[in-house]
mmCIF file of C-alpha atoms in Angstrom:
data_model
loop_
_atom_site.group_PDB
_atom_site.id
_atom_site.type_symbol
_atom_site.label_atom_id
_atom_site.label_comp_id
_atom_site.label_asym_id
_atom_site.label_seq_id
_atom_site.Cartn_x
_atom_site.Cartn_y
_atom_site.Cartn_z
ATOM 1 C CA MET A 3 0.000 0.000 0.000
ATOM 2 C CA ALA A 4 1.268 3.446 -0.879
ATOM 3 C CA GLU A 5 2.477 5.578 2.014
ATOM 4 C CA ILE A 6 -0.306 7.815 3.318
ATOM 5 C CA SER A 7 0.394 11.484 3.687
ATOM 6 C CA GLN A 8 -0.459 12.642 7.169
ATOM 7 C CA GLY A 9 -0.930 16.271 6.192
ATOM 8 C CA ALA A 10 -4.131 18.031 5.184
ATOM 9 C CA PRO A 11 -5.170 18.385 1.529
ATOM 10 C CA PRO A 12 -4.247 21.487 -0.452
ATOM 11 C CA GLY A 13 -6.808 24.274 -0.335
ATOM 12 C CA ALA A 14 -7.623 24.202 3.353
ATOM 13 C CA ASP A 15 -6.617 27.324 5.254
ATOM 14 C CA LYS A 16 -3.474 27.245 7.354
ATOM 15 C CA VAL A 17 -5.275 26.773 10.644
ATOM 16 C CA ARG A 18 -7.365 23.910 9.326
ATOM 17 C CA GLU A 19 -4.305 22.354 7.712
ATOM 18 C CA SER A 20 -2.540 22.423 11.035
ATOM 19 C CA LEU A 21 -5.538 20.968 12.871
ATOM 20 C CA LEU A 22 -5.936 18.172 10.320
ATOM 21 C CA ALA A 23 -2.232 17.348 10.373
ATOM 22 C CA SER A 24 -2.306 17.242 14.150
ATOM 23 C CA ALA A 25 -5.400 15.009 14.226
ATOM 24 C CA PHE A 26 -3.903 12.527 11.764
ATOM 25 C CA ASP A 27 -0.562 12.529 13.565
ATOM 26 C CA ARG A 28 -2.329 11.704 16.834
ATOM 27 C CA LYS A 29 -4.493 9.179 14.988
ATOM 28 C CA ASP A 30 -7.530 11.060 16.242
ATOM 29 C CA TYR A 31 -9.544 10.217 13.156
ATOM 30 C CA TYR A 32 -12.864 11.226 14.678
ATOM 31 C CA GLU A 33 -11.564 14.769 15.097
ATOM 32 C CA ALA A 34 -10.174 14.727 11.545
ATOM 33 C CA HIS A 35 -13.582 13.672 10.250
ATOM 34 C CA GLN A 36 -15.262 16.504 12.140
ATOM 35 C CA ILE A 37 -12.781 19.021 10.716
ATOM 36 C CA TYR A 38 -13.640 17.878 7.191
ATOM 37 C CA LYS A 39 -17.337 18.307 7.919
ATOM 38 C CA SER A 40 -16.666 21.778 9.271
ATOM 39 C CA LEU A 41 -14.725 22.596 6.095
ATOM 40 C CA ASN A 42 -17.635 21.306 4.041
ATOM 41 C CA PHE A 43 -20.064 23.648 5.816
ATOM 42 C CA ARG A 44 -17.770 26.673 5.565
ATOM 43 C CA LEU A 45 -16.704 26.273 1.938
ATOM 44 C CA LEU A 46 -20.265 25.556 0.840
ATOM 45 C CA ARG A 47 -21.407 28.782 2.443
ATOM 46 C CA GLN A 48 -18.563 30.632 0.700
ATOM 47 C CA LYS A 49 -19.452 28.895 -2.586
ATOM 48 C CA LYS A 50 -15.899 27.665 -3.055
ATOM 49 C CA PHE A 51 -17.154 24.517 -4.718
ATOM 50 C CA GLN A 52 -14.097 23.352 -6.640
ATOM 51 C CA GLN A 53 -11.861 23.897 -3.624
ATOM 52 C CA LEU A 54 -14.306 21.961 -1.464
ATOM 53 C CA ALA A 55 -14.500 19.107 -3.978
ATOM 54 C CA ASP A 56 -10.710 18.785 -3.930
ATOM 55 C CA VAL A 57 -10.623 18.817 -0.123
ATOM 56 C CA LEU A 58 -13.362 16.194 0.211
ATOM 57 C CA TYR A 59 -11.866 13.931 -2.428
ATOM 58 C CA ASP A 60 -8.423 13.929 -0.823
ATOM 59 C CA GLY A 61 -9.953 13.358 2.605
ATOM 60 C CA ALA A 62 -12.098 10.464 1.403
ATOM 61 C CA VAL A 63 -9.133 8.778 -0.282
ATOM 62 C CA GLN A 64 -7.047 9.196 2.852
ATOM 63 C CA PHE A 65 -9.724 7.648 5.061
ATOM 64 C CA PHE A 66 -10.184 4.718 2.684
ATOM 65 C CA HIS A 67 -6.451 4.013 2.641
ATOM 66 C CA LEU A 68 -6.512 4.034 6.432
ATOM 67 C CA GLU A 69 -9.355 1.487 6.218
ATOM 68 C CA LEU A 70 -11.752 3.926 7.880
ATOM 69 C CA ASP A 71 -14.485 3.098 5.413
ATOM 70 C CA GLN A 72 -17.402 4.859 7.076
ATOM 71 C CA SER A 73 -15.538 8.156 7.198
ATOM 72 C CA GLY A 74 -14.435 7.653 3.608
ATOM 73 C CA ILE A 75 -17.998 6.918 2.493
ATOM 74 C CA ASP A 76 -19.306 10.003 4.291
ATOM 75 C CA LEU A 77 -16.805 12.296 2.564
ATOM 76 C CA ALA A 78 -17.395 10.553 -0.785
ATOM 77 C CA LYS A 79 -21.111 11.353 -0.503
ATOM 78 C CA LEU A 80 -20.329 14.969 0.355
ATOM 79 C CA PHE A 81 -18.048 15.028 -2.686
ATOM 80 C CA GLY A 82 -20.897 13.765 -4.859
ATOM 81 C CA ASP A 83 -23.203 16.431 -3.444
ATOM 82 C CA VAL A 84 -20.795 19.268 -4.114
ATOM 83 C CA LEU A 85 -20.255 18.184 -7.718
ATOM 84 C CA ASP A 86 -23.937 18.853 -8.312
ATOM 85 C CA LYS A 87 -24.407 21.875 -6.075
ATOM 86 C CA GLY A 88 -21.296 23.548 -7.441
ATOM 87 C CA ASP A 89 -22.147 22.922 -11.092
ATOM 88 C CA ILE A 90 -18.666 21.486 -11.476
ATOM 89 C CA PRO A 91 -17.883 20.595 -15.121
ATOM 90 C CA VAL A 92 -17.752 16.998 -16.287
ATOM 91 C CA THR A 93 -14.097 16.527 -17.156
ATOM 92 C CA ALA A 94 -11.691 13.625 -17.398
ATOM 93 C CA ASP A 95 -10.317 14.649 -14.002
ATOM 94 C CA SER A 96 -13.691 14.795 -12.242
ATOM 95 C CA ILE A 97 -14.832 11.506 -13.788
ATOM 96 C CA GLY A 98 -11.552 9.890 -12.779
ATOM 97 C CA LYS A 99 -12.112 10.980 -9.191
ATOM 98 C CA VAL A 100 -15.661 9.629 -9.192
ATOM 99 C CA ALA A 101 -14.455 6.286 -10.570
ATOM 100 C CA ASN A 102 -11.641 6.058 -8.021
ATOM 101 C CA LEU A 103 -13.987 6.738 -5.096
ATOM 102 C CA PHE A 104 -16.434 4.196 -6.497
ATOM 103 C CA ARG A 105 -13.595 1.661 -6.583
ATOM 104 C CA LEU A 106 -12.629 2.435 -2.977
ATOM 105 C CA ILE A 107 -16.160 2.223 -1.560
ATOM 106 C CA PRO A 108 -16.637 -1.323 -0.226
ATOM 107 C CA ALA A 109 -19.215 -3.516 -1.945
ATOM 108 C CA LYS A 110 -20.905 -3.972 1.437
ATOM 109 C CA PRO A 111 -23.064 -2.507 2.812
ATOM 110 C CA GLU A 112 -24.688 -2.914 -0.570
ATOM 111 C CA ASN A 113 -26.509 0.440 -0.682
ATOM 112 C CA GLU A 114 -23.424 2.674 -0.414
ATOM 113 C CA ARG A 115 -22.007 2.265 -3.908
ATOM 114 C CA PRO A 116 -25.384 2.740 -5.652
ATOM 115 C CA HIS A 117 -26.115 5.821 -3.551
ATOM 116 C CA PHE A 118 -22.793 7.413 -4.455
ATOM 117 C CA LEU A 119 -23.192 6.472 -8.110
ATOM 118 C CA ASN A 120 -26.691 7.966 -8.234
ATOM 119 C CA LEU A 121 -25.240 11.273 -7.029
ATOM 120 C CA ALA A 122 -22.604 11.169 -9.773
ATOM 121 C CA VAL A 123 -25.039 10.199 -12.534
ATOM 122 C CA THR A 124 -27.436 12.979 -11.505
ATOM 123 C CA TRP A 125 -24.569 15.466 -11.615
ATOM 124 C CA SER A 126 -23.420 14.305 -15.051
ATOM 125 C CA LYS A 127 -26.954 14.383 -16.504
ATOM 126 C CA LYS A 128 -27.524 17.969 -15.412
ATOM 127 C CA ARG A 129 -24.269 19.072 -16.998
ATOM 128 C CA ASN A 130 -25.031 17.107 -20.181
ATOM 129 C CA PRO A 131 -28.823 16.864 -20.575
ATOM 130 C CA GLU A 132 -28.481 15.173 -23.970
ATOM 131 C CA THR A 133 -27.173 12.058 -22.201
ATOM 132 C CA LYS A 134 -30.368 10.933 -20.503
ATOM 133 C CA ALA A 135 -28.737 8.009 -18.730
ATOM 134 C CA GLY A 136 -25.722 10.006 -17.574
ATOM 135 C CA HIS A 137 -22.457 10.997 -19.226
ATOM 136 C CA LEU A 138 -21.020 8.302 -21.483
ATOM 137 C CA ALA A 139 -17.508 8.691 -20.094
ATOM 138 C CA LEU A 140 -18.770 8.290 -16.529
ATOM 139 C CA HIS A 141 -20.492 5.014 -17.370
ATOM 140 C CA ALA A 142 -17.402 3.800 -19.217
ATOM 141 C CA ALA A 143 -15.209 4.521 -16.188
ATOM 142 C CA ILE A 144 -17.585 2.746 -13.791
ATOM 143 C CA ALA A 145 -17.866 -0.212 -16.176
ATOM 144 C CA GLN A 146 -14.092 -0.584 -16.205
ATOM 145 C CA VAL A 147 -13.993 -0.714 -12.391
ATOM 146 C CA LEU A 148 -16.668 -3.423 -12.331
ATOM 147 C CA PHE A 149 -14.958 -5.372 -15.114
ATOM 148 C CA GLU A 150 -11.732 -5.444 -13.116
ATOM 149 C CA GLU A 151 -13.710 -6.735 -10.128
ATOM 150 C CA GLU A 152 -15.249 -9.477 -12.316
ATOM 151 C CA LYS A 153 -18.730 -8.054 -11.739
ATOM 152 C CA TYR A 154 -19.629 -8.634 -15.350
ATOM 153 C CA ASP A 155 -23.367 -7.961 -15.167
ATOM 154 C CA GLY A 156 -22.684 -4.494 -13.753
ATOM 155 C CA ALA A 157 -19.905 -3.862 -16.272
ATOM 156 C CA VAL A 158 -22.166 -4.682 -19.226
ATOM 157 C CA TYR A 159 -24.957 -2.527 -17.760
ATOM 158 C CA HIS A 160 -22.673 0.508 -17.731
ATOM 159 C CA TYR A 161 -20.957 -0.244 -21.057
ATOM 160 C CA VAL A 162 -24.430 -0.217 -22.627
ATOM 161 C CA ARG A 163 -25.036 3.231 -21.140
ATOM 162 C CA ALA A 164 -21.637 4.269 -22.470
ATOM 163 C CA LEU A 165 -22.971 3.148 -25.894
ATOM 164 C CA ASP A 166 -19.961 0.865 -26.242
ATOM 165 C CA SER A 167 -20.990 -2.386 -27.908
ATOM 166 C CA VAL A 168 -17.358 -3.396 -28.455
ATOM 167 C CA ARG A 169 -16.536 -3.475 -24.746
ATOM 168 C CA CYS A 170 -19.899 -5.094 -24.045
ATOM 169 C CA LEU A 171 -18.811 -7.931 -26.294
ATOM 170 C CA SER A 172 -15.351 -8.230 -24.746
ATOM 171 C CA THR A 173 -16.965 -8.379 -21.297
ATOM 172 C CA LEU A 174 -19.317 -11.158 -22.409
ATOM 173 C CA GLN A 175 -16.392 -13.055 -23.891
ATOM 174 C CA ARG A 176 -14.388 -12.683 -20.715
ATOM 175 C CA MET A 177 -17.391 -13.821 -18.672
ATOM 176 C CA SER A 178 -17.663 -16.940 -20.808
ATOM 177 C CA GLN A 179 -13.960 -17.711 -20.304
ATOM 178 C CA VAL A 180 -14.276 -17.319 -16.538
ATOM 179 C CA GLN A 181 -17.354 -19.551 -16.496
ATOM 180 C CA GLN A 182 -15.495 -22.298 -18.281
ATOM 181 C CA SER A 183 -12.562 -22.126 -15.885
ATOM 182 C CA ARG A 184 -14.655 -22.328 -12.736
ATOM 183 C CA SER A 185 -16.124 -25.465 -11.286
ATOM 184 C CA SER A 186 -19.808 -26.072 -11.809
ATOM 185 C CA ALA A 187 -20.405 -25.621 -8.083
ATOM 186 C CA GLU A 188 -19.268 -22.008 -8.113
ATOM 187 C CA LYS A 189 -21.601 -19.112 -8.894
ATOM 188 C CA MET A 190 -20.921 -15.999 -10.898
ATOM 189 C CA ASP A 191 -20.834 -12.802 -8.819
ATOM 190 C CA VAL A 192 -24.151 -11.193 -9.761
ATOM 191 C CA ALA A 193 -26.526 -8.947 -7.896
ATOM 192 C CA GLU A 194 -29.279 -10.739 -6.005
ATOM 193 C CA ASP A 195 -32.018 -8.914 -7.922
ATOM 194 C CA SER A 196 -30.386 -9.434 -11.327
ATOM 195 C CA PRO A 197 -32.198 -11.605 -13.884
ATOM 196 C CA LEU A 198 -28.898 -13.489 -14.121
ATOM 197 C CA ALA A 199 -29.466 -14.823 -10.615
ATOM 198 C CA GLU A 200 -32.223 -17.151 -11.849
ATOM 199 C CA ASP A 201 -31.460 -20.799 -12.468
ATOM 200 C CA GLY A 202 -31.665 -22.069 -16.025
ATOM 201 C CA THR A 203 -29.935 -24.016 -18.741
ATOM 202 C CA ASP A 204 -28.744 -20.930 -20.633
ATOM 203 C CA ASN A 205 -25.174 -19.749 -20.230
ATOM 204 C CA ASP A 206 -24.925 -16.651 -18.083
ATOM 205 C CA ASP A 207 -23.132 -14.793 -20.856
ATOM 206 C CA GLN A 208 -26.077 -15.412 -23.209
ATOM 207 C CA ARG A 209 -28.524 -14.268 -20.566
ATOM 208 C CA LEU A 210 -26.427 -11.145 -20.077
ATOM 209 C CA LEU A 211 -26.247 -10.656 -23.845
ATOM 210 C CA GLY A 212 -30.035 -10.643 -23.938
ATOM 211 C CA LEU A 213 -30.222 -7.985 -21.227
ATOM 212 C CA ALA A 214 -27.668 -5.822 -23.041
ATOM 213 C CA ILE A 215 -29.691 -6.048 -26.258
ATOM 214 C CA LEU A 216 -32.861 -5.072 -24.389
ATOM 215 C CA ASP A 217 -31.101 -2.100 -22.825
ATOM 216 C CA PHE A 218 -29.650 -0.910 -26.145
ATOM 217 C CA LEU A 219 -33.143 -1.112 -27.633
ATOM 218 C CA THR A 220 -34.565 0.852 -24.706
ATOM 219 C CA LEU A 221 -31.989 3.566 -25.435
ATOM 220 C CA GLN A 222 -33.254 3.611 -29.041
ATOM 221 C CA ARG A 223 -29.995 2.180 -30.370
ATOM 222 C CA LEU A 224 -31.186 -0.653 -32.559
ATOM 223 C CA ASP A 225 -27.952 -0.358 -34.521
ATOM 224 C CA LEU A 226 -25.797 -1.134 -31.480
ATOM 225 C CA ALA A 227 -28.120 -3.915 -30.326
ATOM 226 C CA LYS A 228 -27.888 -5.588 -33.736
ATOM 227 C CA GLN A 229 -24.120 -5.089 -33.938
ATOM 228 C CA LEU A 230 -23.600 -6.658 -30.519
ATOM 229 C CA PHE A 231 -25.727 -9.661 -31.466
ATOM 230 C CA VAL A 232 -23.991 -10.183 -34.819
ATOM 231 C CA ASP A 233 -20.504 -9.857 -33.316
ATOM 232 C CA TYR A 234 -21.331 -12.172 -30.413
ATOM 233 C CA VAL A 235 -22.515 -14.939 -32.727
ATOM 234 C CA SER A 236 -19.886 -14.500 -35.448
ATOM 235 C CA GLN A 237 -16.994 -14.432 -32.956
ATOM 236 C CA HIS A 238 -18.236 -17.162 -30.644
ATOM 237 C CA PRO A 239 -15.690 -19.945 -30.047
ATOM 238 C CA ASN A 240 -18.391 -22.628 -30.233
ATOM 239 C CA PRO A 241 -18.909 -23.572 -33.907
ATOM 240 C CA GLU A 242 -22.491 -24.652 -33.173
ATOM 241 C CA VAL A 243 -23.330 -21.144 -32.001
ATOM 242 C CA ARG A 244 -21.795 -19.660 -35.140
ATOM 243 C CA ALA A 245 -23.530 -22.085 -37.490
ATOM 244 C CA LYS A 246 -26.839 -22.739 -35.717
ATOM 245 C CA CYS A 247 -27.423 -19.898 -33.292
ATOM 246 C CA TYR A 248 -31.195 -20.431 -33.551
ATOM 247 C CA ASN A 249 -30.767 -23.685 -31.653
ATOM 248 C CA PHE A 250 -30.112 -21.593 -28.539
ATOM 249 C CA ARG A 251 -33.311 -20.112 -27.177
ATOM 250 C CA ILE A 252 -31.981 -16.717 -26.040
ATOM 251 C CA LEU A 253 -30.166 -16.177 -29.335
ATOM 252 C CA ALA A 254 -33.224 -17.295 -31.284
ATOM 253 C CA PHE A 255 -35.622 -14.968 -29.517
ATOM 254 C CA MET A 256 -33.199 -12.015 -29.485
ATOM 255 C CA SER A 257 -32.760 -12.406 -33.232
ATOM 256 C CA ALA A 258 -36.522 -12.446 -33.703
ATOM 257 C CA LEU A 259 -36.939 -9.411 -31.448
ATOM 258 C CA LEU A 260 -34.328 -7.423 -33.373
ATOM 259 C CA SER A 261 -36.072 -8.266 -36.636
ATOM 260 C CA LEU A 262 -39.446 -7.125 -35.321
ATOM 261 C CA CYS A 263 -38.013 -3.874 -33.961
ATOM 262 C CA ALA A 264 -36.433 -3.249 -37.362
ATOM 263 C CA LYS A 265 -39.837 -3.776 -39.040
ATOM 264 C CA GLY A 266 -41.331 -1.024 -36.905
ATOM 265 C CA ASP A 267 -44.945 -0.247 -37.842
ATOM 266 C CA ALA A 268 -44.999 -3.261 -40.150
ATOM 267 C CA ALA A 269 -44.713 -5.589 -37.145
ATOM 268 C CA THR A 270 -47.968 -6.902 -35.742
ATOM 269 C CA ALA A 271 -49.070 -7.696 -32.224
ATOM 270 C CA GLU A 272 -49.559 -11.300 -33.339
ATOM 271 C CA GLU A 273 -45.860 -11.466 -34.203
ATOM 272 C CA TYR A 274 -44.613 -9.544 -31.192
ATOM 273 C CA THR A 275 -46.695 -11.104 -28.408
ATOM 274 C CA PRO A 276 -45.192 -14.625 -28.472
ATOM 275 C CA ILE A 277 -41.694 -13.143 -28.557
ATOM 276 C CA GLN A 278 -42.555 -10.806 -25.679
ATOM 277 C CA GLU A 279 -43.953 -13.571 -23.533
ATOM 278 C CA ALA A 280 -41.157 -16.015 -24.351
ATOM 279 C CA VAL A 281 -38.456 -13.490 -23.447
ATOM 280 C CA CYS A 282 -40.229 -12.730 -20.164
ATOM 281 C CA ASP A 283 -40.436 -16.448 -19.501
ATOM 282 C CA ILE A 284 -36.696 -16.885 -20.128
ATOM 283 C CA TYR A 285 -35.980 -14.328 -17.419
ATOM 284 C CA SER A 286 -38.517 -15.917 -15.048
ATOM 285 C CA LYS A 287 -41.016 -13.071 -15.262
ATOM 286 C CA ASN A 288 -38.455 -10.536 -14.032
ATOM 287 C CA ALA A 289 -40.338 -7.252 -13.502
ATOM 288 C CA ARG A 290 -37.681 -5.137 -15.230
ATOM 289 C CA VAL A 291 -37.623 -7.365 -18.312
ATOM 290 C CA GLU A 292 -41.428 -7.374 -18.500
ATOM 291 C CA LYS A 293 -41.498 -3.582 -18.371
ATOM 292 C CA ILE A 294 -38.833 -3.309 -21.081
ATOM 293 C CA MET A 295 -40.628 -5.720 -23.406
ATOM 294 C CA THR A 296 -43.880 -3.778 -23.052
ATOM 295 C CA LYS A 297 -42.067 -0.506 -23.714
ATOM 296 C CA LEU A 298 -40.285 -1.888 -26.786
ATOM 297 C CA GLY A 299 -43.569 -2.979 -28.332
ATOM 298 C CA GLN A 300 -44.916 0.517 -27.869
ATOM 299 C CA SER A 301 -41.832 2.462 -28.982
ATOM 300 C CA TYR A 302 -40.765 0.380 -31.985
ATOM 301 C CA CYS A 303 -43.951 -1.251 -33.197
ATOM 302 C CA HIS A 304 -46.319 1.475 -31.978
ATOM 303 C CA PHE A 305 -49.001 -0.683 -30.509
ATOM 304 C CA LYS A 306 -50.366 -0.914 -27.027
ATOM 305 C CA GLU A 307 -49.577 -3.744 -24.658
ATOM 306 C CA ALA A 308 -49.984 -7.048 -26.463
ATOM 307 C CA SER A 309 -52.640 -9.439 -25.343
ATOM 308 C CA SER A 310 -52.043 -13.058 -24.389
ATOM 309 C CA SER A 311 -51.294 -15.383 -27.280
ATOM 310 C CA PRO A 312 -51.948 -19.112 -27.572
ATOM 311 C CA TRP A 313 -48.653 -19.477 -29.437
ATOM 312 C CA VAL A 314 -46.542 -18.689 -26.380
ATOM 313 C CA GLY A 315 -46.996 -22.243 -25.106
ATOM 314 C CA LEU A 316 -45.479 -23.619 -28.290
ATOM 315 C CA LEU A 317 -42.593 -21.153 -28.404
ATOM 316 C CA SER A 318 -41.738 -21.399 -24.710
ATOM 317 C CA GLY A 319 -42.402 -25.103 -24.417
ATOM 318 C CA MET A 320 -39.993 -26.123 -27.123
ATOM 319 C CA PHE A 321 -37.175 -24.614 -25.073
ATOM 320 C CA ALA A 322 -38.331 -26.023 -21.730
ATOM 321 C CA LYS A 323 -35.289 -26.603 -19.589
ATOM 322 C CA ASP A 324 -36.424 -29.983 -18.303
ATOM 323 C CA LYS A 325 -37.323 -31.349 -21.734
ATOM 324 C CA LYS A 326 -35.106 -34.320 -22.662
ATOM 325 C CA ASP A 327 -34.344 -35.934 -25.978
ATOM 326 C CA PRO A 328 -35.374 -39.590 -25.722
ATOM 327 C CA ALA A 329 -32.309 -40.696 -27.643
ATOM 328 C CA THR A 330 -29.611 -38.715 -25.836
ATOM 329 C CA GLY A 331 -31.261 -37.408 -22.663
ATOM 330 C CA SER A 332 -29.977 -33.955 -23.616
ATOM 331 C CA ALA A 333 -32.131 -30.849 -23.250
ATOM 332 C CA THR A 334 -29.849 -29.008 -25.687
ATOM 333 C CA ASP A 335 -30.347 -31.552 -28.474
ATOM 334 C CA VAL A 336 -34.120 -31.438 -28.360
ATOM 335 C CA ALA A 337 -34.081 -27.632 -28.291
ATOM 336 C CA ALA A 338 -31.941 -27.653 -31.395
ATOM 337 C CA THR A 339 -34.357 -30.019 -33.132
ATOM 338 C CA ASP A 340 -37.497 -28.089 -32.200
ATOM 339 C CA ALA A 341 -36.030 -24.700 -33.133
ATOM 340 C CA LYS A 342 -35.822 -25.761 -36.760
ATOM 341 C CA LYS A 343 -39.596 -26.206 -36.868
ATOM 342 C CA VAL A 344 -40.430 -22.587 -36.143
ATOM 343 C CA ASP A 345 -39.896 -19.559 -38.377
ATOM 344 C CA LEU A 346 -38.893 -16.763 -36.002
ATOM 345 C CA ASN A 347 -38.773 -14.186 -38.822
ATOM 346 C CA ALA A 348 -35.122 -13.543 -38.040
ATOM 347 C CA ASP A 349 -33.158 -11.812 -40.798
ATOM 348 C CA ILE A 350 -29.882 -11.035 -39.028
ATOM 349 C CA ASP A 351 -26.966 -11.358 -41.439
ATOM 350 C CA PHE A 352 -23.845 -12.982 -39.988
ATOM 351 C CA ASP A 353 -21.689 -12.767 -43.092
#
């Protein structure tokens, strides 16, 4: 661990610098924390926002390196607040500081990182209203932190919001490699409320691919959704995926969904409804996925919520995870056989 400076951060007045240095030298970290909070109150009142942001950032980093996480989290939140209140510009430096604090905040308790990130996203949206989900560079920086921590579902989520289909793909590929190297008894590190947490026969990277496609479509980026799908299939190490991707239920239904979204007004509720219900079934009726599928039908195909369809039983049933081929006992083989019987109207070109 790098040596920790015991002095106060630049920008504090001489008296405060001396008090902070003294508190850290005596290892009176409670007093040091209180001095930072006093500085926060005073500099806010004086509207010295950039100076305050620098002070809070340095203090938070120092507390984290001393393993005083609660003090570090408190100053990190104050830092996030002052970014917004001070109308501080979104720059490479400010985004780098946000990403570093995010990295230093412990994953548990689980609400601290999301709270801090919400502050940062709100700040970046106000400075750049054209980026409705937050500044692209901010999401890219957060995604990189999560990728390094092997939290691949979170990394893909933020790479989507960075509009970076290339890094989405590399994350999915890395996730697949890690899956293959781990024993079957181990679980991927995913959030408890993530659709990836459900059991199923699909690979986690394909489930995550489906979520990324849905999110790109929600952001009205059909082009990136299609590009991610095409690149995933064409670059997949499994020759069966490359040659017969429609034998895999998530790939089959994502291909069909992309085709329907591309048709726009020409798509019908009769076409969309079985795809909608099948995708929701794949993700075990996850509320977020259900909401997205309803929204996509309205935004791309311009019809109201689709009604129930008798075809969903056929489409979902043929990919049932407990269905076995009588000859081989393999669920995968029977899915591959049944998929050939259904025209999913998919026109994605893999050449």
